PDB file of C-alpha atoms in Angstrom:
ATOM      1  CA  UNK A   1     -15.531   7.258 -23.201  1.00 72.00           C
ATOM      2  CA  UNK A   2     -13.149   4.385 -22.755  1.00 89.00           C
ATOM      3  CA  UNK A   3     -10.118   5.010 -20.918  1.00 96.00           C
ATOM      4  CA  UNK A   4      -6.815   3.334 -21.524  1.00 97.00           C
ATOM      5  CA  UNK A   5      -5.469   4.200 -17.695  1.00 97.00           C
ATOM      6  CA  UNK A   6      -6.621   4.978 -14.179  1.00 98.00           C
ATOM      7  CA  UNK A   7      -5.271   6.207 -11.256  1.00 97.00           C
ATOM      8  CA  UNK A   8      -7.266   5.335  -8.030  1.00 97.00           C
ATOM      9  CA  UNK A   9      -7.173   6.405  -4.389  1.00 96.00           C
ATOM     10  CA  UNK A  10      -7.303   4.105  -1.536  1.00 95.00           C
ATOM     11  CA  UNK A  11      -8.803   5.903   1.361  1.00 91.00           C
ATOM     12  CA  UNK A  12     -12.312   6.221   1.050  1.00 94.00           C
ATOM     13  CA  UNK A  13     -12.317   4.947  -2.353  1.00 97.00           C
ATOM     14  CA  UNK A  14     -11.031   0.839  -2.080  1.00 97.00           C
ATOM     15  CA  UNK A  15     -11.605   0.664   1.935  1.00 95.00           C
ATOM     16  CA  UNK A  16     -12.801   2.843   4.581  1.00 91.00           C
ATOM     17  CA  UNK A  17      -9.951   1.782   7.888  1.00 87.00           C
ATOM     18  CA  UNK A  18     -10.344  -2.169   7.536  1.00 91.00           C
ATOM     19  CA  UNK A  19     -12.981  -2.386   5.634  1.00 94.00           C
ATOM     20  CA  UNK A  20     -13.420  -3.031   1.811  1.00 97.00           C
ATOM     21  CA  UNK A  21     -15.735  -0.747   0.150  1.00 97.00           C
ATOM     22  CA  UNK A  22     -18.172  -2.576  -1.709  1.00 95.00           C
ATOM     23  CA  UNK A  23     -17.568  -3.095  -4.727  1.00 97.00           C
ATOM     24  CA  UNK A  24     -13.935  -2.338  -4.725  1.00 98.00           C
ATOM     25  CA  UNK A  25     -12.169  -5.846  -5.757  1.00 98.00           C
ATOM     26  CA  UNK A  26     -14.661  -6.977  -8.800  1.00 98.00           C
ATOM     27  CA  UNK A  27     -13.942  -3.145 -10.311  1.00 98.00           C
ATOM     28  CA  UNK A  28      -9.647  -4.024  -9.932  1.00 98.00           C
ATOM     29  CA  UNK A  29     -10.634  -7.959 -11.382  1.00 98.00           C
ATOM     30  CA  UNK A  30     -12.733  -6.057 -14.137  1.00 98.00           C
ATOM     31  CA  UNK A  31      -9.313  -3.752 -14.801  1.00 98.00           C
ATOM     32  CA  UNK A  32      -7.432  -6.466 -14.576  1.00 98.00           C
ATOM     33  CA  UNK A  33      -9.650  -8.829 -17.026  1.00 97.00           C
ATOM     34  CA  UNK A  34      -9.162  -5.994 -19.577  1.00 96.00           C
ATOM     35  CA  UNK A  35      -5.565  -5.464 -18.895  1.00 97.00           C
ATOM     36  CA  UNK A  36      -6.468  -2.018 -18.092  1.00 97.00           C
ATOM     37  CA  UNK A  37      -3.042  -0.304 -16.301  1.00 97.00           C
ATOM     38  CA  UNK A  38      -3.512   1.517 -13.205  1.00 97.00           C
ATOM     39  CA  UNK A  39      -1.410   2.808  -9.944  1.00 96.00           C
ATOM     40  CA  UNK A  40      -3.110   3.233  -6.574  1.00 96.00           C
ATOM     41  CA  UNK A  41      -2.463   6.831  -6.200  1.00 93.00           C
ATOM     42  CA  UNK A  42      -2.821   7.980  -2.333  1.00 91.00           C
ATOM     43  CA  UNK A  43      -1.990  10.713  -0.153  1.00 91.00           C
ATOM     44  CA  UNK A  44      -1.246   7.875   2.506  1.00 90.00           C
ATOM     45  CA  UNK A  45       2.470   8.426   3.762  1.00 93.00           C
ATOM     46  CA  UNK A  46       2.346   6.085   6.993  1.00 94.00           C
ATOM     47  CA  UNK A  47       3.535   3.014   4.379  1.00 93.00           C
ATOM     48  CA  UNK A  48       6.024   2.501   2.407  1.00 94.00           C
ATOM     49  CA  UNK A  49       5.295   0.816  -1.586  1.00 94.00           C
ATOM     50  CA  UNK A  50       5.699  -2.497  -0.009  1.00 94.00           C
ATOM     51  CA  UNK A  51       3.372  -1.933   2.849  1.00 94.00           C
ATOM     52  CA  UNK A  52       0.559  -0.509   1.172  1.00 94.00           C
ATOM     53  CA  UNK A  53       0.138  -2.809  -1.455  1.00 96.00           C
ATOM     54  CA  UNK A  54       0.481  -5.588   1.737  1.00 96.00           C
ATOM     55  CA  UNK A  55      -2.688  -4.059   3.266  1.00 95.00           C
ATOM     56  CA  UNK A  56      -4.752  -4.381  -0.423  1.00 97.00           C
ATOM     57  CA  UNK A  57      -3.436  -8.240  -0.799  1.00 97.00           C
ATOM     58  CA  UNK A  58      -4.469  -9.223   2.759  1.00 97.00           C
ATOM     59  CA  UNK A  59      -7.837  -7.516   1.791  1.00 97.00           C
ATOM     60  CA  UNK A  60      -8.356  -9.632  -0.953  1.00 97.00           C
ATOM     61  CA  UNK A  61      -7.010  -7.319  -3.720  1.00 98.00           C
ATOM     62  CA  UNK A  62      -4.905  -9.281  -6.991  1.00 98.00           C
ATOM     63  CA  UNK A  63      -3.102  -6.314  -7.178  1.00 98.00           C
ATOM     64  CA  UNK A  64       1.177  -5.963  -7.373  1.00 96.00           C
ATOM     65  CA  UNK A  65       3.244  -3.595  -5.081  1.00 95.00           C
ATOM     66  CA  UNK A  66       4.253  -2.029  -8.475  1.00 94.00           C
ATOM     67  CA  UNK A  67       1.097  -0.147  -8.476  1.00 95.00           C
ATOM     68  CA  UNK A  68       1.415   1.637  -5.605  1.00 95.00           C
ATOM     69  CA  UNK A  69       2.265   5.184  -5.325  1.00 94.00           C
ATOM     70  CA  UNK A  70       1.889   6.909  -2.267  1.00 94.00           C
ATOM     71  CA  UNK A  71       2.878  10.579  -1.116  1.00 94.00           C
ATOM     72  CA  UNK A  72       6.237   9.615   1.042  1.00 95.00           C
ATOM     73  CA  UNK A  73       7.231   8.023  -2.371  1.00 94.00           C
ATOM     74  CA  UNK A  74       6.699  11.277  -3.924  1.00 93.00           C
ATOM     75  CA  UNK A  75       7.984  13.386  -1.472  1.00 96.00           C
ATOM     76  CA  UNK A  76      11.875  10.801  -1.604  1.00 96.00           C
ATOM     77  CA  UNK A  77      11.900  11.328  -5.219  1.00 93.00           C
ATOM     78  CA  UNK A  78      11.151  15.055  -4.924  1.00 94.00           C
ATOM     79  CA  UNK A  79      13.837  15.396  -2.297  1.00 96.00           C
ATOM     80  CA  UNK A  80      16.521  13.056  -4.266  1.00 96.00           C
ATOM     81  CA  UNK A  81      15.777  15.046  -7.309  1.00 93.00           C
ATOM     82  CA  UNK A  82      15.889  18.685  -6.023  1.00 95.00           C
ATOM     83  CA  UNK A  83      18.397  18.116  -2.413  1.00 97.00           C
ATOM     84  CA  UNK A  84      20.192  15.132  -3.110  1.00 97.00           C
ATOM     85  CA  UNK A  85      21.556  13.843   0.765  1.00 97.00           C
ATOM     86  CA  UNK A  86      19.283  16.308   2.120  1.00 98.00           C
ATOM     87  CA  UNK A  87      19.205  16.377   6.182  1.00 98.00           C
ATOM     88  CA  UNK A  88      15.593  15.352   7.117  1.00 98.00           C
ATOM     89  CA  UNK A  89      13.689  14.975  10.450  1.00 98.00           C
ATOM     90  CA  UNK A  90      10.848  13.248  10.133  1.00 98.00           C
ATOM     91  CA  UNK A  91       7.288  13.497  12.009  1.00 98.00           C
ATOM     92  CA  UNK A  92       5.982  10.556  10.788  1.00 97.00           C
ATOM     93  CA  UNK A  93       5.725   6.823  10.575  1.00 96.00           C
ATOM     94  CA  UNK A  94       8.887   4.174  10.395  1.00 96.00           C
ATOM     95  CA  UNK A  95       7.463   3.580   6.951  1.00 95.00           C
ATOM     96  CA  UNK A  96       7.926   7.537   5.955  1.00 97.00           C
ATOM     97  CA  UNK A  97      10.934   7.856   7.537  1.00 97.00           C
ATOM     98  CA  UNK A  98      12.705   4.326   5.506  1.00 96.00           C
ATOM     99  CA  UNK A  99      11.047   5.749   2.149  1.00 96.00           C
ATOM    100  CA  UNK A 100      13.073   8.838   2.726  1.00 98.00           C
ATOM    101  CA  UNK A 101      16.281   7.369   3.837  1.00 97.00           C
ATOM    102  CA  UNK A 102      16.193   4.643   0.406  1.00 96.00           C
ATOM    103  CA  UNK A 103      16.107   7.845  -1.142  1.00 96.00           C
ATOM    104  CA  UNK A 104      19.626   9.205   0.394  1.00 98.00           C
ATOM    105  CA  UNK A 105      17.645  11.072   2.850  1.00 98.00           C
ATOM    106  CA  UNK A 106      19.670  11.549   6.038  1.00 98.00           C
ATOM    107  CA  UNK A 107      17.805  11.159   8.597  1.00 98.00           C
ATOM    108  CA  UNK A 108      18.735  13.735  12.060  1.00 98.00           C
ATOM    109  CA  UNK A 109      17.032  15.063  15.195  1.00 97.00           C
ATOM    110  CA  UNK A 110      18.887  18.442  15.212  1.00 97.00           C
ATOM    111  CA  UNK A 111      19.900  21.014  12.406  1.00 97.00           C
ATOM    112  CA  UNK A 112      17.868  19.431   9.855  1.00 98.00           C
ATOM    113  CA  UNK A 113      17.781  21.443   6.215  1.00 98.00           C
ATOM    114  CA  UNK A 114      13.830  19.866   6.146  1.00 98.00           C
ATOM    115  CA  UNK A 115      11.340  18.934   8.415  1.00 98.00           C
ATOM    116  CA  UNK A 116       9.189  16.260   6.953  1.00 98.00           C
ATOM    117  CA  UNK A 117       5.834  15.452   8.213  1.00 98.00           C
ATOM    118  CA  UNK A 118       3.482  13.068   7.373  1.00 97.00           C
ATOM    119  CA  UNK A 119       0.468  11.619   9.101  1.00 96.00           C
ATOM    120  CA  UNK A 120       1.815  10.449  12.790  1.00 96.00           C
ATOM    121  CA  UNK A 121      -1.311   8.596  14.979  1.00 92.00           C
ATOM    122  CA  UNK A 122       1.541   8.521  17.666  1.00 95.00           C
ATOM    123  CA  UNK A 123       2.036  12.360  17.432  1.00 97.00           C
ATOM    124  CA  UNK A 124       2.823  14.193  20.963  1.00 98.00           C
ATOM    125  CA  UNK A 125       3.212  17.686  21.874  1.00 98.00           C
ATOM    126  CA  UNK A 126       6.794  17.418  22.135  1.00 98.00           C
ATOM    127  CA  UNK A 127       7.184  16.033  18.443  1.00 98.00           C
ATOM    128  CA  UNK A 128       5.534  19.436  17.354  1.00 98.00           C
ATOM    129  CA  UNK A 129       7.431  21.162  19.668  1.00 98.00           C
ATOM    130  CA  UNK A 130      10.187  20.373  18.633  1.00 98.00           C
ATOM    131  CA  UNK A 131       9.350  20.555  14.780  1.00 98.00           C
ATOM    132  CA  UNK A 132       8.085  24.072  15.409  1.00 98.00           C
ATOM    133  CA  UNK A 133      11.779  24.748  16.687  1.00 98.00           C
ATOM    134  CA  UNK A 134      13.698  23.130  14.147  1.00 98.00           C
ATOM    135  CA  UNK A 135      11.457  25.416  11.397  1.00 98.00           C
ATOM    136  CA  UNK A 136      12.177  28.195  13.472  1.00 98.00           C
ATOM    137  CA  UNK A 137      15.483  27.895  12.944  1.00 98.00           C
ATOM    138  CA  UNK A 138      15.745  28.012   9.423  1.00 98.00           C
ATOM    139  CA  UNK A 139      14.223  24.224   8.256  1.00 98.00           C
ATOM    140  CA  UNK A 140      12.271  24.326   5.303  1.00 98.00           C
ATOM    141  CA  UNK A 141       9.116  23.030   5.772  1.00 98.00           C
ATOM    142  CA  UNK A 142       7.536  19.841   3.746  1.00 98.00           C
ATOM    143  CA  UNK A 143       3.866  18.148   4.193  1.00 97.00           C
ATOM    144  CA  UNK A 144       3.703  14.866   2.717  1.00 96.00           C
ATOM    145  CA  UNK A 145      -0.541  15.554   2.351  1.00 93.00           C
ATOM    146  CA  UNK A 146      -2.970  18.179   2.591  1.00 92.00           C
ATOM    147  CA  UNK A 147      -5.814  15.936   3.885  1.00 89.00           C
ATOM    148  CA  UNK A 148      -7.496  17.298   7.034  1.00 92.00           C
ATOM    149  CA  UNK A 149      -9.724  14.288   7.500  1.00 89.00           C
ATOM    150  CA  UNK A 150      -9.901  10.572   6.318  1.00 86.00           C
ATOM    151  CA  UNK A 151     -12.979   8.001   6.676  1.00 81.00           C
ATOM    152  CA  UNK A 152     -12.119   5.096   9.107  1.00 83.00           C
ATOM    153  CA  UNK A 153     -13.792   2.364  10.544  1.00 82.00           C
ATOM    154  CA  UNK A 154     -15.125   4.952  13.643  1.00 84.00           C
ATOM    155  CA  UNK A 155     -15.963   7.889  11.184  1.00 87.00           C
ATOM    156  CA  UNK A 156     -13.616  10.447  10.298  1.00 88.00           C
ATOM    157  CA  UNK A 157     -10.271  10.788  11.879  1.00 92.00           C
ATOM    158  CA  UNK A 158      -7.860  13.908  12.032  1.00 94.00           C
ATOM    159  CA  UNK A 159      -5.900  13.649   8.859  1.00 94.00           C
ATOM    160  CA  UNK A 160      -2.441  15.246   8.256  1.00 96.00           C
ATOM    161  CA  UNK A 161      -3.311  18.428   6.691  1.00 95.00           C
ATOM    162  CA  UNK A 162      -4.974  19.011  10.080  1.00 96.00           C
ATOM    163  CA  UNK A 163      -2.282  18.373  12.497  1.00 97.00           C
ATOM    164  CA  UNK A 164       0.677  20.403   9.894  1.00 97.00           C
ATOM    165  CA  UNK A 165      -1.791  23.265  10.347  1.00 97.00           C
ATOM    166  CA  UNK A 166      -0.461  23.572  14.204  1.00 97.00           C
ATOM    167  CA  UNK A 167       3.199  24.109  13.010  1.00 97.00           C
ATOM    168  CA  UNK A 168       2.065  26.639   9.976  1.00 98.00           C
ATOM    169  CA  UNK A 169       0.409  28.407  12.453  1.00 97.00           C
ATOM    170  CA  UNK A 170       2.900  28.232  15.180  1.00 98.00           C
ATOM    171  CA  UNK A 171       5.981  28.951  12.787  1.00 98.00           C
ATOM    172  CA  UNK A 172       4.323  31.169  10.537  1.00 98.00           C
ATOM    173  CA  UNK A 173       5.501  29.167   7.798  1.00 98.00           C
ATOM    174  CA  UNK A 174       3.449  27.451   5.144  1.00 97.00           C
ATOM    175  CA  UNK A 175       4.608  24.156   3.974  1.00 97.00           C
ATOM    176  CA  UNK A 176       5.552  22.747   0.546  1.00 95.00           C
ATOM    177  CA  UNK A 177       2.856  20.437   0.093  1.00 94.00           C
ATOM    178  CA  UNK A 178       3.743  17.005  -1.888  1.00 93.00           C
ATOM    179  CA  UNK A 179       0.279  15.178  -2.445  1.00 91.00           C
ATOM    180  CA  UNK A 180      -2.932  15.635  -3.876  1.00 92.00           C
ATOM    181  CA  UNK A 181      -3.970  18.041  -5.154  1.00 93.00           C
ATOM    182  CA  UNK A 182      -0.727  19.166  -6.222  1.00 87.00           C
ATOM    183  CA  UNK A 183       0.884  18.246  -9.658  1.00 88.00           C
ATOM    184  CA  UNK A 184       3.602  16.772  -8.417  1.00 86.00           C
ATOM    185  CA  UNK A 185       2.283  13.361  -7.266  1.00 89.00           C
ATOM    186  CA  UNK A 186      -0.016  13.455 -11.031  1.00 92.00           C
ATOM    187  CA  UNK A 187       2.550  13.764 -12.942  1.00 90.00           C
ATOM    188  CA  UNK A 188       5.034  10.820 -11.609  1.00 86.00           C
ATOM    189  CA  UNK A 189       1.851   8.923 -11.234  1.00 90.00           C
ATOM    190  CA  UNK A 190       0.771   9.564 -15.195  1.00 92.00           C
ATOM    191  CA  UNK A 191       4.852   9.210 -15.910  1.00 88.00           C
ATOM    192  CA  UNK A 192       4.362   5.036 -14.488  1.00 86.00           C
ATOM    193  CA  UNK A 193       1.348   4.225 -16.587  1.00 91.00           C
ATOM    194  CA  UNK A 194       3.145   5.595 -19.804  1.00 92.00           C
ATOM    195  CA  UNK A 195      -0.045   7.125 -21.124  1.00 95.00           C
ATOM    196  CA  UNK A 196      -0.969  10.664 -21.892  1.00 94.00           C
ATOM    197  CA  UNK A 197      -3.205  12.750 -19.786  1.00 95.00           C
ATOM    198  CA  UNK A 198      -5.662  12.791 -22.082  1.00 95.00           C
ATOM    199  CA  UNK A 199      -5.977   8.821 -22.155  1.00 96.00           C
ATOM    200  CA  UNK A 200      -6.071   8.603 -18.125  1.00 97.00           C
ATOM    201  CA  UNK A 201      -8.861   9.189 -15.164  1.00 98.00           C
ATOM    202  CA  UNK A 202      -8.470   9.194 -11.721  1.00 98.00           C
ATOM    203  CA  UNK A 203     -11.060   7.736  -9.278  1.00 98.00           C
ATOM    204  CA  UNK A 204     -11.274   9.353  -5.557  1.00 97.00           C
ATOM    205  CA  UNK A 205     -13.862  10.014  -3.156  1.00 96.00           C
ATOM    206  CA  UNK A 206     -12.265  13.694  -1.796  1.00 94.00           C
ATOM    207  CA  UNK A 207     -13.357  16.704  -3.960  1.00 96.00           C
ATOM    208  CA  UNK A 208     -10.310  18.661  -2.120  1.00 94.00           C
ATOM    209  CA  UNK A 209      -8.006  16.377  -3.222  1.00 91.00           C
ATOM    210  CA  UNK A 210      -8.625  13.429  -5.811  1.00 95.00           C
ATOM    211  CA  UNK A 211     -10.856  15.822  -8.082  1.00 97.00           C
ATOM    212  CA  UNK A 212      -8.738  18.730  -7.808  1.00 96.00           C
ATOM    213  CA  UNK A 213      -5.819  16.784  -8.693  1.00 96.00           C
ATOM    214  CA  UNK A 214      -6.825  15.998 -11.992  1.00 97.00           C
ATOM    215  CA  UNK A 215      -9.316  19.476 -12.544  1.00 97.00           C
ATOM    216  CA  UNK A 216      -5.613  21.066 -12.014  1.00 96.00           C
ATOM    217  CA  UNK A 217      -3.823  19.021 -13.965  1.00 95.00           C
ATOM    218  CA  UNK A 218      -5.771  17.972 -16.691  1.00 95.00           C
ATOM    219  CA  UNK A 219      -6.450  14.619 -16.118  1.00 97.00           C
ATOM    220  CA  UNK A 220     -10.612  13.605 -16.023  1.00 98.00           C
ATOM    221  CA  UNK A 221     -12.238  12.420 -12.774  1.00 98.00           C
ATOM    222  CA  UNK A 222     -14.554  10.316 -11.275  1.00 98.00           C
ATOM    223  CA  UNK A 223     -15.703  10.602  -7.972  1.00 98.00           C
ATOM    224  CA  UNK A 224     -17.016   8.241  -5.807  1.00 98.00           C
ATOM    225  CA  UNK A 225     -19.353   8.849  -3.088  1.00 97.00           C
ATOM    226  CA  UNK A 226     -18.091   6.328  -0.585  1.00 95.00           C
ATOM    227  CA  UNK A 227     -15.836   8.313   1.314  1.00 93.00           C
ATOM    228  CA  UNK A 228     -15.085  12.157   2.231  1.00 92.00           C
ATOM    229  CA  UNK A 229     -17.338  13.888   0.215  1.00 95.00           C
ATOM    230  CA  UNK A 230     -20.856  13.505  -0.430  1.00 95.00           C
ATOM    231  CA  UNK A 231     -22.507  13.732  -3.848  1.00 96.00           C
ATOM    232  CA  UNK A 232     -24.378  17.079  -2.528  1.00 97.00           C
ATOM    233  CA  UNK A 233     -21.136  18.484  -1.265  1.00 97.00           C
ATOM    234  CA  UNK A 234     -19.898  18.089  -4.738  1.00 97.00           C
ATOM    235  CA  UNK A 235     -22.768  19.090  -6.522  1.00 97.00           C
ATOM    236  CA  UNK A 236     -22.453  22.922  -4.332  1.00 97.00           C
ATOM    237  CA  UNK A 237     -18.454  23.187  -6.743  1.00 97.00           C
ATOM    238  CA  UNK A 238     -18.346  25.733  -9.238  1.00 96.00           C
ATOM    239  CA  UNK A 239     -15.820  22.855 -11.213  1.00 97.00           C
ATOM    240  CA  UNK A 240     -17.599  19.322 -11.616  1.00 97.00           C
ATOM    241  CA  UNK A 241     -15.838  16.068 -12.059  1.00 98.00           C
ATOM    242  CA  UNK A 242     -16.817  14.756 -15.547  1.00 97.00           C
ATOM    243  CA  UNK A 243     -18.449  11.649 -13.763  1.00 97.00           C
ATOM    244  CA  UNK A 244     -20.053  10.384 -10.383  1.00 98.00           C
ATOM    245  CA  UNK A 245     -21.171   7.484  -9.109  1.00 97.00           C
ATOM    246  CA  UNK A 246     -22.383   6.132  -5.570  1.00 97.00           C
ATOM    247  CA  UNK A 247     -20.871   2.777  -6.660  1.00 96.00           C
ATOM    248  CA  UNK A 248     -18.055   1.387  -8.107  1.00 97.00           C
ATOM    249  CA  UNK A 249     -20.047  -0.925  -9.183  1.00 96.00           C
ATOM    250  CA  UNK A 250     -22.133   0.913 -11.521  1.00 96.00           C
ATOM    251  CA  UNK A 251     -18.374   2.281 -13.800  1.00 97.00           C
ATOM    252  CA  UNK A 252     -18.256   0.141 -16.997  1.00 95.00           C
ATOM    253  CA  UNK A 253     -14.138   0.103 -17.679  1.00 95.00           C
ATOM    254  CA  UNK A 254     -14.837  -1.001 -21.101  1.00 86.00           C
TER     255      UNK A 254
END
């Protein structure tokens, strides 16, 4: 089947850290020969739209910053929709924490009505200290991502679903979750390629949450074996993605 739309991850699908994944820029020239839409759909919150797309153009990518959509993006327009000038402290990145505050987010150390966390590879034990406090006191709780692991140049690395885990179990409080696999992200992702579910896939390499996402949500999958999860770890789901591929280089887009 031909589809008119895709949504792709970046993480373990275009690049593993700093490194391309082969195969990655000849399947976005192919898309882009065919004038096939698509939007980079990630669970990366550490960037902002500007940022992200920065890291695919110094890579090589002919992609435009318009096709990015990342979680922190998400999570702003989720907070500007449902709390407009919601108080927000941030665990997080400078690039999470300006996403937010574009958004009317302001942005506060004590009293917050949310604590926001994202991934943070500067994260202390006073940051979750004091996040576990601020939730203690009555701050709803929001995770940008559920992922508990993403591929990187050294292997895997602790992903942000990991490290929100120590404040849900510290607090006792489960967090609203933004990204993948939720619906949330899908459907303002399906919303900017102005095409019906039925018309779009989405391309990811974690069964958790790429596949789910669009099992979910009603959106068809391929997954990619170049990242988080293996073909045999998918295989052992009782819910297969309609396609599969070790390559990205073996997907026809026409």
């Amino acid at each position: 089947m031909k589809y008119e739309g895709y949504l792709i991850d970046l993480d373990g699908t275009m690049y593993n850290g700093g490194t391309v994944i082969e195969g990655a820029i000849d399947f976005i020239d192919r898309l882009n020969k065919a004038a096939i839409p698509y939007v980079f759909l990630t669970n990366n919150a550490t960037k902002t739209q500007t940022e992200a797309a920065q890291k695919l153009i110094d890579m090589g990518f002919d992609i435009h910053p318009r096709t990015l959509y990342t979680s922190a993006m998400t999570t702003a327009a989720y907070l500007k929709a449902e709390f407009p000038g919601a108080s927000v402290h941030v665990i997080g990145t400078s690039g999470l924490s300006s996403t937010l505050e574009a958004a009317g987010c302001v942005l506060t150390d004590e009293n917050p009505d949310f604590v926001v966390m994202g991934l943070d590879t500067a994260l202390t034990y006073e940051k979750l200290a004091h996040g576990a406090r601020l939730i203690s006191a009555g701050a709803k709780f929001i995770s940008t991502n559920p992922d508990r692991k993403f591929p990187s140049d050294e292997g895997f690395l602790p992903g942000n679903g990991s490290l929100v885990s120590v404040l849900a179990s510290t607090t006792d409080v489960e967090p609203i979750v933004i990204g993948k696999p939720k619906g949330i992200i899908l459907e303002a992702a399906v919303k900017a390629l102005g095409l019906s579910k039925d018309k779009v896939i989405l391309v990811g390499d974690n069964y958790d949450t790429d596949i789910r996402t669009g099992l979910d949500n009603g959106v068809a999958t391929l997954h990619v074996n170049t990242g988080v999860t293996s073909r045999e770890q998918v295989k052992t789901q009782e819910r297969q993605p309609e396609h599969m591929i070790d390559q990205l280089s073996e997907w026809s887009v026409e």
